[in-house]
């Protein structure tokens, strides 16, 4: 009886394991399961409206047209960001779906699934184990606390496209297809700046993994030669962008993207990303520091156990370098760390974690089948936990936590936008041309200030202010405007608003109200 039970358990395990052998049919089956996983975890995103920066992009598309939008994206090399390829993707989505957010969200989920499959292919090359590679892919797909920002807003397409090009370039480099790798690297640079770290990762891979035999000096020289075109392209890109930004009158990089190469913020940012990685595999956004340390103790222990195993230790070092390099573009930011910047390092970190668990299991003589069963069960729990995490945020709506560390808190903003838009159009279905809307307690950035309101009313003359941006005095209601975009010239002007075109709205206890201006007379003196 006991033997029959053991045989049945072995048969069940073998059926599960057979889902992940190499081969086209297995890849198709695994890809289908990955798509199901993405759908299970992120299905709430499909019902969400456009959020925050989305409204600015869509406002530009609807007002200027697709061709003008693309022309601006290509020619705006002087702007802070230069992302013409990902902007092209957004323009195509606008052509297909217009102002229906559902289509954009479905496209984002499809792209995220493709990225997760590419992570599987890369992991198979790096760790040499098909089962572990699929585990890494599923964990990457289900890392909701990191992935939710790119998947819940349209401008997240910048990161999704950049990650796609990042992974394609890396995969073709591992396959020694340099022309394809270089082409995808260039497209990645035109999607988002984060891809610029790829030449460093390529160099380390070539130096330690594919550089062949010989002295360190010879291997270093050969590795440098293999990435010289990538380094040249990256240098030209940096020079092009730096010249473009500096040549703009009054341009300044000193804002939320301020960069400092030395300071305590480097350690603070590293600790943030270490915590956020731990939270991505524990399905939370507020993990106690003790549990963060426990998560990181596993790879530390595995590195010690690797001892004289040169191949395993080299793998840890290469993946560790990739993990650090992936966040180099943002590690120097003084006050702008966000979770989703970690998506370029996430595959390497997950490979380190899965390989570490496997090595520890060997040390404890757990056995291969037991270890695979444990990994499969743990991954299933992560998938279910991530789905529950997002579902909880979705149910909280805009009465939930006002901020999540390292997140744009898009689910809360999305719920807030839905309430504001529906109630606004109900209470004020028609607004006069040039109307001015003032919101009393309302993060107007949630719909990109004027941009969202102008789209809702099909009127580009409407203006939006937050209550803390206006001033009440005996002469009426005024705003203070800067007359120059140059930060060195602080020339400002007070402008009084037309009370006949002024509308004040207030959110209180979950309800949205149109207020009478007379209620604010006491502030006018």
Short mmCIF file of C-alpha atoms in Angstrom, two decimals:
data_model
loop_
_atom_site.label_atom_id
_atom_site.label_comp_id
_atom_site.label_asym_id
_atom_site.label_seq_id
_atom_site.Cartn_x
_atom_site.Cartn_y
_atom_site.Cartn_z
CA UNK A 1 0.00 0.00 0.00
CA UNK A 2 2.81 2.36 0.91
CA UNK A 3 4.69 1.59 -2.28
CA UNK A 4 1.58 2.26 -4.39
CA UNK A 5 1.15 5.65 -2.75
CA UNK A 6 4.79 6.47 -3.38
CA UNK A 7 4.43 5.38 -6.99
CA UNK A 8 1.35 7.56 -7.43
CA UNK A 9 3.13 10.61 -5.98
CA UNK A 10 6.10 9.99 -8.26
CA UNK A 11 3.80 9.74 -11.26
CA UNK A 12 2.11 13.04 -10.38
CA UNK A 13 5.48 14.73 -9.98
CA UNK A 14 6.75 13.33 -13.28
CA UNK A 15 3.69 14.70 -15.09
CA UNK A 16 4.36 18.14 -13.64
CA UNK A 17 8.04 17.93 -14.47
CA UNK A 18 7.29 16.87 -18.04
CA UNK A 19 5.70 20.29 -18.62
CA UNK A 20 9.16 21.84 -18.68
CA UNK A 21 11.56 19.75 -20.80
CA UNK A 22 13.30 21.46 -23.74
CA UNK A 23 11.49 21.46 -27.06
CA UNK A 24 8.94 23.53 -29.02
CA UNK A 25 5.87 21.79 -27.59
CA UNK A 26 7.07 22.22 -24.03
CA UNK A 27 7.93 25.87 -24.68
CA UNK A 28 4.44 26.46 -26.05
CA UNK A 29 2.90 24.75 -23.03
CA UNK A 30 5.06 26.70 -20.60
CA UNK A 31 4.28 29.93 -22.42
CA UNK A 32 0.56 29.17 -22.15
CA UNK A 33 0.93 28.62 -18.39
CA UNK A 34 2.89 31.85 -18.10
CA UNK A 35 0.10 33.71 -19.90
CA UNK A 36 -2.41 32.19 -17.46
CA UNK A 37 -0.22 33.30 -14.57
CA UNK A 38 -0.05 36.88 -15.86
CA UNK A 39 -3.82 36.89 -16.31
CA UNK A 40 -4.42 35.47 -12.83
CA UNK A 41 -2.21 38.02 -11.10
CA UNK A 42 -2.86 41.19 -13.10
CA UNK A 43 -6.45 40.86 -14.33
CA UNK A 44 -7.61 43.90 -12.26
CA UNK A 45 -5.49 46.15 -14.50
CA UNK A 46 -7.83 45.61 -17.47
CA UNK A 47 -10.66 47.61 -15.86
CA UNK A 48 -8.53 50.58 -14.80
CA UNK A 49 -8.66 54.00 -16.50
CA UNK A 50 -5.71 55.93 -17.83
CA UNK A 51 -3.65 57.21 -14.90
CA UNK A 52 -1.35 60.16 -14.23
CA UNK A 53 1.12 60.76 -17.11
CA UNK A 54 -1.11 58.75 -19.46
CA UNK A 55 -3.47 61.71 -19.77
CA UNK A 56 -0.67 64.04 -20.89
CA UNK A 57 0.39 61.60 -23.63
CA UNK A 58 -3.19 60.98 -24.77
CA UNK A 59 -3.97 64.69 -24.67
CA UNK A 60 -1.06 65.31 -27.00
CA UNK A 61 -2.17 62.51 -29.34
CA UNK A 62 -5.80 63.63 -29.50
CA UNK A 63 -4.95 67.35 -29.83
CA UNK A 64 -1.96 67.23 -32.21
CA UNK A 65 -2.60 63.98 -34.07
CA UNK A 66 -0.47 60.86 -34.38
CA UNK A 67 1.97 62.21 -36.99
CA UNK A 68 2.73 65.39 -35.06
CA UNK A 69 3.10 63.34 -31.89
CA UNK A 70 5.64 61.06 -33.59
CA UNK A 71 7.48 63.99 -35.16
CA UNK A 72 7.83 65.57 -31.73
CA UNK A 73 9.01 62.25 -30.24
CA UNK A 74 11.72 61.93 -32.91
CA UNK A 75 12.87 65.55 -32.95
CA UNK A 76 12.68 66.30 -29.21
CA UNK A 77 16.29 65.35 -28.46
CA UNK A 78 16.51 68.38 -26.17
CA UNK A 79 13.85 67.08 -23.79
CA UNK A 80 14.63 65.33 -20.52
CA UNK A 81 13.67 61.95 -21.98
CA UNK A 82 14.21 60.69 -25.51
CA UNK A 83 12.16 57.54 -26.17
CA UNK A 84 10.93 57.60 -29.79
CA UNK A 85 10.58 53.82 -30.20
CA UNK A 86 8.35 53.28 -27.16
CA UNK A 87 6.43 56.43 -28.14
CA UNK A 88 5.86 54.82 -31.54
CA UNK A 89 4.38 51.78 -29.81
CA UNK A 90 2.06 54.02 -27.77
CA UNK A 91 1.01 55.84 -30.97
CA UNK A 92 0.16 52.51 -32.62
CA UNK A 93 -1.92 51.52 -29.59
CA UNK A 94 -3.71 54.88 -29.79
CA UNK A 95 -4.44 54.25 -33.48
CA UNK A 96 -5.89 50.84 -32.59
CA UNK A 97 -7.76 51.61 -29.36
CA UNK A 98 -8.19 55.38 -29.17
CA UNK A 99 -9.33 56.40 -25.68
CA UNK A 100 -10.34 52.89 -24.59
CA UNK A 101 -7.85 51.89 -21.86
CA UNK A 102 -8.74 48.16 -21.97
CA UNK A 103 -6.83 47.57 -25.21
CA UNK A 104 -3.69 49.22 -23.83
CA UNK A 105 -3.79 47.08 -20.69
CA UNK A 106 -4.25 43.85 -22.65
CA UNK A 107 -1.32 44.79 -24.90
CA UNK A 108 0.80 45.45 -21.79
CA UNK A 109 -0.08 42.03 -20.34
CA UNK A 110 0.83 40.32 -23.63
CA UNK A 111 4.16 42.15 -23.73
CA UNK A 112 4.85 41.24 -20.10
CA UNK A 113 4.17 37.57 -20.92
CA UNK A 114 6.63 37.72 -23.82
CA UNK A 115 9.24 39.28 -21.53
CA UNK A 116 8.75 36.50 -19.00
CA UNK A 117 9.25 33.85 -21.73
CA UNK A 118 12.47 35.59 -22.80
CA UNK A 119 13.61 35.49 -19.19
CA UNK A 120 13.11 31.70 -19.28
CA UNK A 121 15.31 31.40 -22.40
CA UNK A 122 18.01 33.59 -20.83
CA UNK A 123 17.88 31.70 -17.52
CA UNK A 124 18.23 28.39 -19.36
CA UNK A 125 21.44 29.71 -20.92
CA UNK A 126 22.75 31.07 -17.61
CA UNK A 127 21.91 28.31 -15.13
CA UNK A 128 21.76 25.36 -17.55
CA UNK A 129 18.66 23.87 -15.93
CA UNK A 130 15.33 23.93 -17.79
CA UNK A 131 13.17 23.47 -14.71
CA UNK A 132 14.93 26.22 -12.75
CA UNK A 133 14.69 28.50 -15.79
CA UNK A 134 10.90 28.12 -15.88
CA UNK A 135 10.72 28.80 -12.14
CA UNK A 136 12.66 32.03 -12.70
CA UNK A 137 10.28 32.99 -15.52
CA UNK A 138 7.17 32.42 -13.41
CA UNK A 139 8.63 34.37 -10.47
CA UNK A 140 9.53 37.22 -12.82
CA UNK A 141 6.01 37.27 -14.24
CA UNK A 142 4.37 37.22 -10.79
CA UNK A 143 6.52 39.87 -9.06
CA UNK A 144 3.48 42.14 -8.63
CA UNK A 145 4.99 44.64 -6.20
CA UNK A 146 7.63 45.47 -8.85
CA UNK A 147 5.66 44.99 -12.05
CA UNK A 148 2.40 46.74 -11.16
CA UNK A 149 3.55 50.25 -12.12
CA UNK A 150 4.56 49.40 -15.73
CA UNK A 151 1.39 47.30 -16.17
CA UNK A 152 -1.19 49.71 -14.75
CA UNK A 153 -0.38 52.81 -16.82
CA UNK A 154 0.15 53.38 -20.51
CA UNK A 155 3.49 55.16 -20.10
CA UNK A 156 4.70 51.93 -18.50
CA UNK A 157 5.08 50.86 -22.14
CA UNK A 158 8.46 52.65 -21.97
CA UNK A 159 9.71 50.05 -19.48
CA UNK A 160 7.94 47.11 -21.11
CA UNK A 161 9.48 47.93 -24.51
CA UNK A 162 12.89 48.64 -22.99
CA UNK A 163 12.79 45.34 -21.06
CA UNK A 164 11.81 43.51 -24.27
CA UNK A 165 14.78 44.95 -26.14
CA UNK A 166 17.07 44.42 -23.12
CA UNK A 167 16.19 40.71 -22.95
CA UNK A 168 16.31 40.20 -26.73
CA UNK A 169 19.74 41.83 -26.96
CA UNK A 170 21.00 39.75 -24.03
CA UNK A 171 19.60 36.51 -25.45
CA UNK A 172 21.16 37.06 -28.89
CA UNK A 173 24.46 38.03 -27.30
CA UNK A 174 24.45 34.76 -25.35
CA UNK A 175 23.74 33.00 -28.66
CA UNK A 176 26.70 34.87 -30.23
CA UNK A 177 24.51 36.70 -32.74
CA UNK A 178 26.15 40.11 -32.47
CA UNK A 179 24.26 41.94 -35.28
CA UNK A 180 20.86 41.09 -33.78
CA UNK A 181 22.06 41.89 -30.26
CA UNK A 182 23.38 45.29 -31.41
CA UNK A 183 20.14 46.13 -33.25
CA UNK A 184 18.01 45.36 -30.21
CA UNK A 185 20.42 47.30 -27.99
CA UNK A 186 19.88 50.39 -30.16
CA UNK A 187 16.10 49.96 -30.08
CA UNK A 188 16.33 49.58 -26.32
CA UNK A 189 18.19 52.89 -26.01
CA UNK A 190 15.39 54.50 -28.02
CA UNK A 191 12.85 53.01 -25.60
CA UNK A 192 14.39 53.99 -22.27
CA UNK A 193 17.77 55.10 -20.94
CA UNK A 194 18.07 52.12 -18.57
CA UNK A 195 19.27 49.84 -21.40
CA UNK A 196 22.58 51.70 -21.56
CA UNK A 197 24.08 49.30 -18.97
CA UNK A 198 23.98 46.34 -21.38
CA UNK A 199 27.58 46.73 -22.68
CA UNK A 200 28.88 46.35 -19.12
CA UNK A 201 26.85 43.16 -18.65
CA UNK A 202 28.01 41.85 -22.04
CA UNK A 203 31.63 42.52 -21.11
CA UNK A 204 31.39 40.57 -17.85
CA UNK A 205 29.59 37.66 -19.55
CA UNK A 206 32.27 37.46 -22.21
CA UNK A 207 35.11 37.82 -19.69
CA UNK A 208 33.96 35.10 -17.30
CA UNK A 209 31.74 32.82 -19.40
CA UNK A 210 32.41 32.89 -23.13
CA UNK A 211 35.87 34.45 -23.38
CA UNK A 212 37.64 31.13 -23.89
CA UNK A 213 40.95 30.08 -22.38
CA UNK A 214 44.11 32.12 -22.00
CA UNK A 215 45.59 34.65 -19.66
CA UNK A 216 43.43 37.25 -17.93
CA UNK A 217 45.02 39.97 -20.00
CA UNK A 218 44.19 38.20 -23.25
CA UNK A 219 40.64 37.42 -22.13
CA UNK A 220 40.15 41.02 -21.03
CA UNK A 221 41.32 42.29 -24.42
CA UNK A 222 39.10 39.86 -26.32
CA UNK A 223 36.11 40.73 -24.15
CA UNK A 224 36.66 44.44 -24.67
CA UNK A 225 36.88 43.97 -28.43
CA UNK A 226 33.59 42.07 -28.44
CA UNK A 227 31.71 45.02 -26.89
CA UNK A 228 33.58 47.96 -28.41
CA UNK A 229 30.72 48.83 -30.79
CA UNK A 230 28.22 48.72 -27.94
CA UNK A 231 30.44 51.00 -25.85
CA UNK A 232 30.85 53.38 -28.78
CA UNK A 233 27.08 53.52 -29.34
CA UNK A 234 26.50 54.12 -25.61
CA UNK A 235 29.10 56.92 -25.56
CA UNK A 236 27.54 58.60 -28.61
CA UNK A 237 24.11 58.30 -27.02
CA UNK A 238 25.33 59.93 -23.79
CA UNK A 239 27.02 62.75 -25.71
CA UNK A 240 23.95 63.27 -27.89
CA UNK A 241 21.59 63.42 -24.93
CA UNK A 242 23.87 65.57 -22.79
CA UNK A 243 24.38 68.07 -25.61
CA UNK A 244 20.67 68.14 -26.38
CA UNK A 245 19.63 68.82 -22.78
CA UNK A 246 22.36 71.37 -22.15
CA UNK A 247 21.65 73.20 -25.40
CA UNK A 248 18.07 73.86 -24.33
CA UNK A 249 17.67 77.37 -22.89
CA UNK A 250 17.21 77.26 -19.14
CA UNK A 251 17.39 73.46 -19.03
CA UNK A 252 18.16 71.94 -15.68
CA UNK A 253 18.73 68.40 -14.51
CA UNK A 254 18.29 69.43 -10.90
CA UNK A 255 14.85 68.10 -9.99
CA UNK A 256 13.50 64.74 -8.90
CA UNK A 257 16.12 63.18 -11.23
CA UNK A 258 19.07 64.91 -9.57
CA UNK A 259 22.21 62.79 -9.73
CA UNK A 260 25.07 62.64 -7.21
CA UNK A 261 27.87 60.10 -7.60
CA UNK A 262 28.84 60.11 -3.92
CA UNK A 263 26.82 60.22 -0.73
CA UNK A 264 24.76 58.19 1.71
CA UNK A 265 21.92 57.99 -0.81
CA UNK A 266 23.90 55.27 -2.62
CA UNK A 267 23.69 52.98 0.41
CA UNK A 268 20.08 54.00 1.05
CA UNK A 269 19.07 53.17 -2.53
CA UNK A 270 20.86 49.80 -2.42
CA UNK A 271 19.03 48.93 0.79
CA UNK A 272 15.74 49.98 -0.79
CA UNK A 273 16.25 47.72 -3.79
CA UNK A 274 17.39 44.84 -1.58
CA UNK A 275 14.18 45.21 0.42
CA UNK A 276 11.97 45.54 -2.67
CA UNK A 277 13.44 42.39 -4.23
CA UNK A 278 12.69 40.47 -1.03
CA UNK A 279 9.14 41.85 -1.09
CA UNK A 280 8.67 40.77 -4.71
CA UNK A 281 9.00 37.11 -3.71
CA UNK A 282 7.03 37.47 -0.47
CA UNK A 283 4.03 39.27 -2.01
CA UNK A 284 3.99 42.35 0.16
CA UNK A 285 5.08 45.98 0.24
CA UNK A 286 5.98 46.29 3.91
CA UNK A 287 8.23 43.36 4.82
CA UNK A 288 9.83 43.37 8.30
CA UNK A 289 13.57 43.87 8.14
CA UNK A 290 14.17 40.47 9.78
CA UNK A 291 12.46 38.69 6.87
CA UNK A 292 14.38 40.80 4.34
CA UNK A 293 17.62 39.62 5.95
CA UNK A 294 16.43 36.00 5.91
CA UNK A 295 15.70 36.18 2.17
CA UNK A 296 19.21 37.48 1.48
CA UNK A 297 20.86 34.96 3.80
CA UNK A 298 20.04 32.19 1.30
CA UNK A 299 22.32 33.44 -1.52
CA UNK A 300 24.98 34.44 1.03
CA UNK A 301 24.98 30.90 2.43
CA UNK A 302 25.00 29.40 -1.06
CA UNK A 303 28.00 31.53 -2.08
CA UNK A 304 29.90 30.28 0.95
CA UNK A 305 28.89 26.69 0.21
CA UNK A 306 30.04 26.99 -3.40
CA UNK A 307 33.56 26.94 -1.93
CA UNK A 308 35.98 25.67 -4.52
CA UNK A 309 33.28 25.01 -7.14
CA UNK A 310 34.67 27.47 -9.67
CA UNK A 311 31.76 27.24 -12.10
CA UNK A 312 29.07 27.90 -9.49
CA UNK A 313 31.00 30.73 -7.87
CA UNK A 314 31.62 32.33 -11.26
CA UNK A 315 27.90 32.12 -12.03
CA UNK A 316 27.10 33.89 -8.77
CA UNK A 317 29.64 36.64 -9.53
CA UNK A 318 28.37 37.26 -13.08
CA UNK A 319 24.72 37.33 -12.00
CA UNK A 320 25.63 39.56 -9.06
CA UNK A 321 27.33 42.02 -11.39
CA UNK A 322 24.29 41.98 -13.66
CA UNK A 323 22.08 42.70 -10.62
CA UNK A 324 24.12 45.77 -9.70
CA UNK A 325 24.57 46.99 -13.28
CA UNK A 326 20.83 46.81 -13.91
CA UNK A 327 20.16 49.55 -11.37
CA UNK A 328 23.23 51.69 -12.10
CA UNK A 329 21.22 54.30 -14.06
CA UNK A 330 19.06 54.97 -10.99
CA UNK A 331 21.28 54.14 -8.03
CA UNK A 332 22.76 57.67 -8.14
CA UNK A 333 19.39 59.45 -7.99
CA UNK A 334 19.15 61.35 -4.73
CA UNK A 335 15.39 61.35 -4.24
CA UNK A 336 13.69 59.33 -6.95
CA UNK A 337 13.96 55.58 -6.21
CA UNK A 338 11.11 53.44 -7.53
CA UNK A 339 10.49 49.71 -7.37
CA UNK A 340 9.93 49.13 -11.06
CA UNK A 341 13.48 50.27 -11.89
CA UNK A 342 14.49 46.83 -10.58
CA UNK A 343 12.90 44.90 -13.48
CA UNK A 344 16.18 44.88 -15.47
CA UNK A 345 18.05 43.27 -12.57
CA UNK A 346 15.18 41.03 -11.47
CA UNK A 347 15.99 38.02 -13.72
CA UNK A 348 19.57 37.88 -12.40
CA UNK A 349 18.42 38.21 -8.78
CA UNK A 350 15.85 35.45 -9.26
CA UNK A 351 18.45 33.19 -10.87
CA UNK A 352 20.72 33.79 -7.88
CA UNK A 353 17.90 32.94 -5.47
CA UNK A 354 16.76 29.78 -7.30
CA UNK A 355 20.35 28.57 -7.82
CA UNK A 356 21.07 29.26 -4.15
CA UNK A 357 18.08 27.21 -3.00
CA UNK A 358 19.20 24.37 -5.26
CA UNK A 359 22.75 24.47 -3.91
CA UNK A 360 21.56 24.56 -0.29
CA UNK A 361 19.27 21.60 -1.04
CA UNK A 362 22.24 19.62 -2.39
CA UNK A 363 24.19 20.45 0.76
CA UNK A 364 21.29 19.17 2.86
CA UNK A 365 20.97 16.08 0.62
CA UNK A 366 17.33 16.92 -0.10
CA UNK A 367 17.30 15.18 -3.45
CA UNK A 368 16.52 16.59 -6.89
CA UNK A 369 12.86 15.59 -7.05
CA UNK A 370 12.06 16.95 -3.60
CA UNK A 371 13.83 20.18 -4.45
CA UNK A 372 11.86 20.60 -7.66
CA UNK A 373 8.63 19.89 -5.82
CA UNK A 374 9.54 22.51 -3.22
CA UNK A 375 10.36 25.10 -5.90
CA UNK A 376 7.11 24.40 -7.75
CA UNK A 377 5.07 24.70 -4.56
CA UNK A 378 6.85 27.90 -3.47
CA UNK A 379 6.35 29.45 -6.91
CA UNK A 380 2.66 28.57 -6.82
CA UNK A 381 2.36 30.31 -3.44
CA UNK A 382 4.11 33.39 -4.83
CA UNK A 383 1.70 33.50 -7.78
CA UNK A 384 -1.36 33.18 -5.55
CA UNK A 385 0.07 35.65 -3.03
CA UNK A 386 0.81 38.22 -5.71
CA UNK A 387 -2.71 37.90 -7.08
CA UNK A 388 -4.14 38.38 -3.60
CA UNK A 389 -1.85 41.38 -3.01
CA UNK A 390 -3.13 43.21 -6.09
CA UNK A 391 -6.73 42.19 -5.40
CA UNK A 392 -6.44 43.69 -1.91
CA UNK A 393 -5.17 47.00 -3.30
CA UNK A 394 -7.93 46.97 -5.89
CA UNK A 395 -10.63 46.47 -3.27
CA UNK A 396 -9.27 49.27 -1.08
CA UNK A 397 -9.82 51.82 -3.84
CA UNK A 398 -8.81 55.40 -3.09
CA UNK A 399 -9.53 55.00 0.63
CA UNK A 400 -6.51 52.72 0.91
CA UNK A 401 -2.97 53.68 1.85
CA UNK A 402 -2.05 57.11 0.51
CA UNK A 403 1.45 55.96 -0.39
CA UNK A 404 3.39 52.77 -0.97
CA UNK A 405 7.13 53.17 -0.64
CA UNK A 406 8.80 53.13 -4.04
CA UNK A 407 5.51 53.03 -5.94
CA UNK A 408 3.39 55.56 -7.84
CA UNK A 409 0.37 54.07 -6.03
CA UNK A 410 -1.44 53.74 -9.36
CA UNK A 411 -4.30 51.55 -8.14
CA UNK A 412 -5.39 54.19 -5.65
CA UNK A 413 -5.04 56.95 -8.23
CA UNK A 414 -6.98 54.91 -10.77
CA UNK A 415 -9.88 54.40 -8.35
CA UNK A 416 -9.80 58.12 -7.55
CA UNK A 417 -9.90 59.06 -11.24
CA UNK A 418 -12.94 56.86 -11.85
CA UNK A 419 -14.86 58.50 -9.01
CA UNK A 420 -13.84 62.05 -9.96
CA UNK A 421 -14.58 61.62 -13.65
CA UNK A 422 -17.99 60.02 -13.15
CA UNK A 423 -19.13 62.49 -10.47
CA UNK A 424 -17.68 65.49 -12.30
CA UNK A 425 -19.51 64.70 -15.53
CA UNK A 426 -22.70 64.09 -13.52
CA UNK A 427 -22.58 67.31 -11.44
CA UNK A 428 -21.19 69.53 -14.22
CA UNK A 429 -22.04 67.90 -17.56
CA UNK A 430 -21.35 71.16 -19.42
CA UNK A 431 -18.67 73.75 -18.67
CA UNK A 432 -18.25 77.16 -20.34
CA UNK A 433 -15.30 77.68 -22.62
CA UNK A 434 -12.23 78.71 -20.62
CA UNK A 435 -13.67 77.38 -17.35
CA UNK A 436 -11.29 77.09 -14.39
CA UNK A 437 -11.62 74.07 -12.09
CA UNK A 438 -10.20 74.13 -8.57
CA UNK A 439 -10.00 70.90 -6.59
CA UNK A 440 -10.12 71.04 -2.79
CA UNK A 441 -8.15 68.02 -1.57
CA UNK A 442 -7.42 66.28 -4.79
CA UNK A 443 -4.08 65.14 -6.26
CA UNK A 444 -4.66 66.73 -9.67
CA UNK A 445 -1.57 64.95 -10.96
CA UNK A 446 -3.66 61.76 -11.00
CA UNK A 447 -5.16 62.95 -14.30
CA UNK A 448 -2.17 65.13 -15.31
CA UNK A 449 -3.84 68.39 -14.30
CA UNK A 450 -5.55 69.97 -17.34
CA UNK A 451 -4.90 67.03 -19.68
CA UNK A 452 -7.48 64.59 -18.34
CA UNK A 453 -10.18 67.21 -17.83
CA UNK A 454 -9.71 68.56 -21.36
CA UNK A 455 -10.15 65.07 -22.81
CA UNK A 456 -13.26 64.35 -20.72
CA UNK A 457 -14.98 67.56 -21.92
CA UNK A 458 -13.37 67.69 -25.38
CA UNK A 459 -12.31 71.25 -24.59
CA UNK A 460 -8.64 72.28 -24.58
CA UNK A 461 -9.37 75.70 -23.05
CA UNK A 462 -10.17 74.28 -19.58
CA UNK A 463 -7.69 74.89 -16.76
CA UNK A 464 -7.15 72.97 -13.52
CA UNK A 465 -5.61 74.00 -10.20
CA UNK A 466 -5.28 72.47 -6.76
CA UNK A 467 -6.66 74.47 -3.83
CA UNK A 468 -3.16 75.08 -2.48
CA UNK A 469 -2.13 76.74 -5.76
CA UNK A 470 -4.71 79.55 -5.57
CA UNK A 471 -4.92 82.54 -3.25
CA UNK A 472 -8.03 84.14 -1.79
CA UNK A 473 -7.97 87.84 -0.88
CA UNK A 474 -10.27 90.84 -0.84
CA UNK A 475 -9.86 91.27 -4.61
CA UNK A 476 -10.89 87.72 -5.49
CA UNK A 477 -9.11 84.48 -6.37
CA UNK A 478 -5.66 84.58 -7.94
CA UNK A 479 -2.78 82.40 -9.06
CA UNK A 480 0.92 83.20 -9.26
CA UNK A 481 2.51 82.37 -12.62
CA UNK A 482 6.17 82.16 -13.58
CA UNK A 483 6.98 84.34 -16.60
CA UNK A 484 10.13 82.39 -17.48
CA UNK A 485 11.02 78.71 -17.59
CA UNK A 486 14.59 79.60 -16.71
CA UNK A 487 15.10 78.67 -13.00
CA UNK A 488 17.72 81.42 -12.66
CA UNK A 489 15.12 84.09 -13.45
CA UNK A 490 12.47 84.16 -10.73
CA UNK A 491 10.01 86.53 -12.43
CA UNK A 492 6.42 85.87 -11.33
CA UNK A 493 3.04 87.52 -11.90
CA UNK A 494 -0.22 87.43 -9.96
CA UNK A 495 -3.29 86.81 -12.13
CA UNK A 496 -6.89 87.05 -10.89
CA UNK A 497 -9.36 84.43 -12.11
CA UNK A 498 -12.79 85.11 -13.58
CA UNK A 499 -15.26 84.18 -10.80
CA UNK A 500 -17.99 83.59 -13.40
CA UNK A 501 -15.96 80.74 -14.87
CA UNK A 502 -14.66 79.37 -11.57
CA UNK A 503 -15.79 75.95 -10.32
CA UNK A 504 -14.60 74.45 -7.04
CA UNK A 505 -14.91 70.74 -6.33
CA UNK A 506 -14.29 68.95 -3.05
CA UNK A 507 -13.78 65.31 -2.11
CA UNK A 508 -14.93 64.41 1.36
CA UNK A 509 -15.58 61.01 2.95
CA UNK A 510 -15.43 59.24 -0.38
CA UNK A 511 -17.86 61.61 -2.15
CA UNK A 512 -17.29 64.29 -4.77
CA UNK A 513 -19.08 67.63 -4.46
CA UNK A 514 -19.46 70.76 -6.57
CA UNK A 515 -18.92 73.64 -4.16
CA UNK A 516 -20.26 77.18 -4.36
CA UNK A 517 -17.55 79.85 -4.56
CA UNK A 518 -19.49 81.71 -1.87
CA UNK A 519 -18.41 79.05 0.66
CA UNK A 520 -14.88 80.34 0.30
CA UNK A 521 -15.80 84.04 0.71
CA UNK A 522 -14.45 84.02 4.25
CA UNK A 523 -10.98 83.45 2.81
CA UNK A 524 -11.25 86.56 0.66
CA UNK A 525 -11.38 88.96 3.56
#
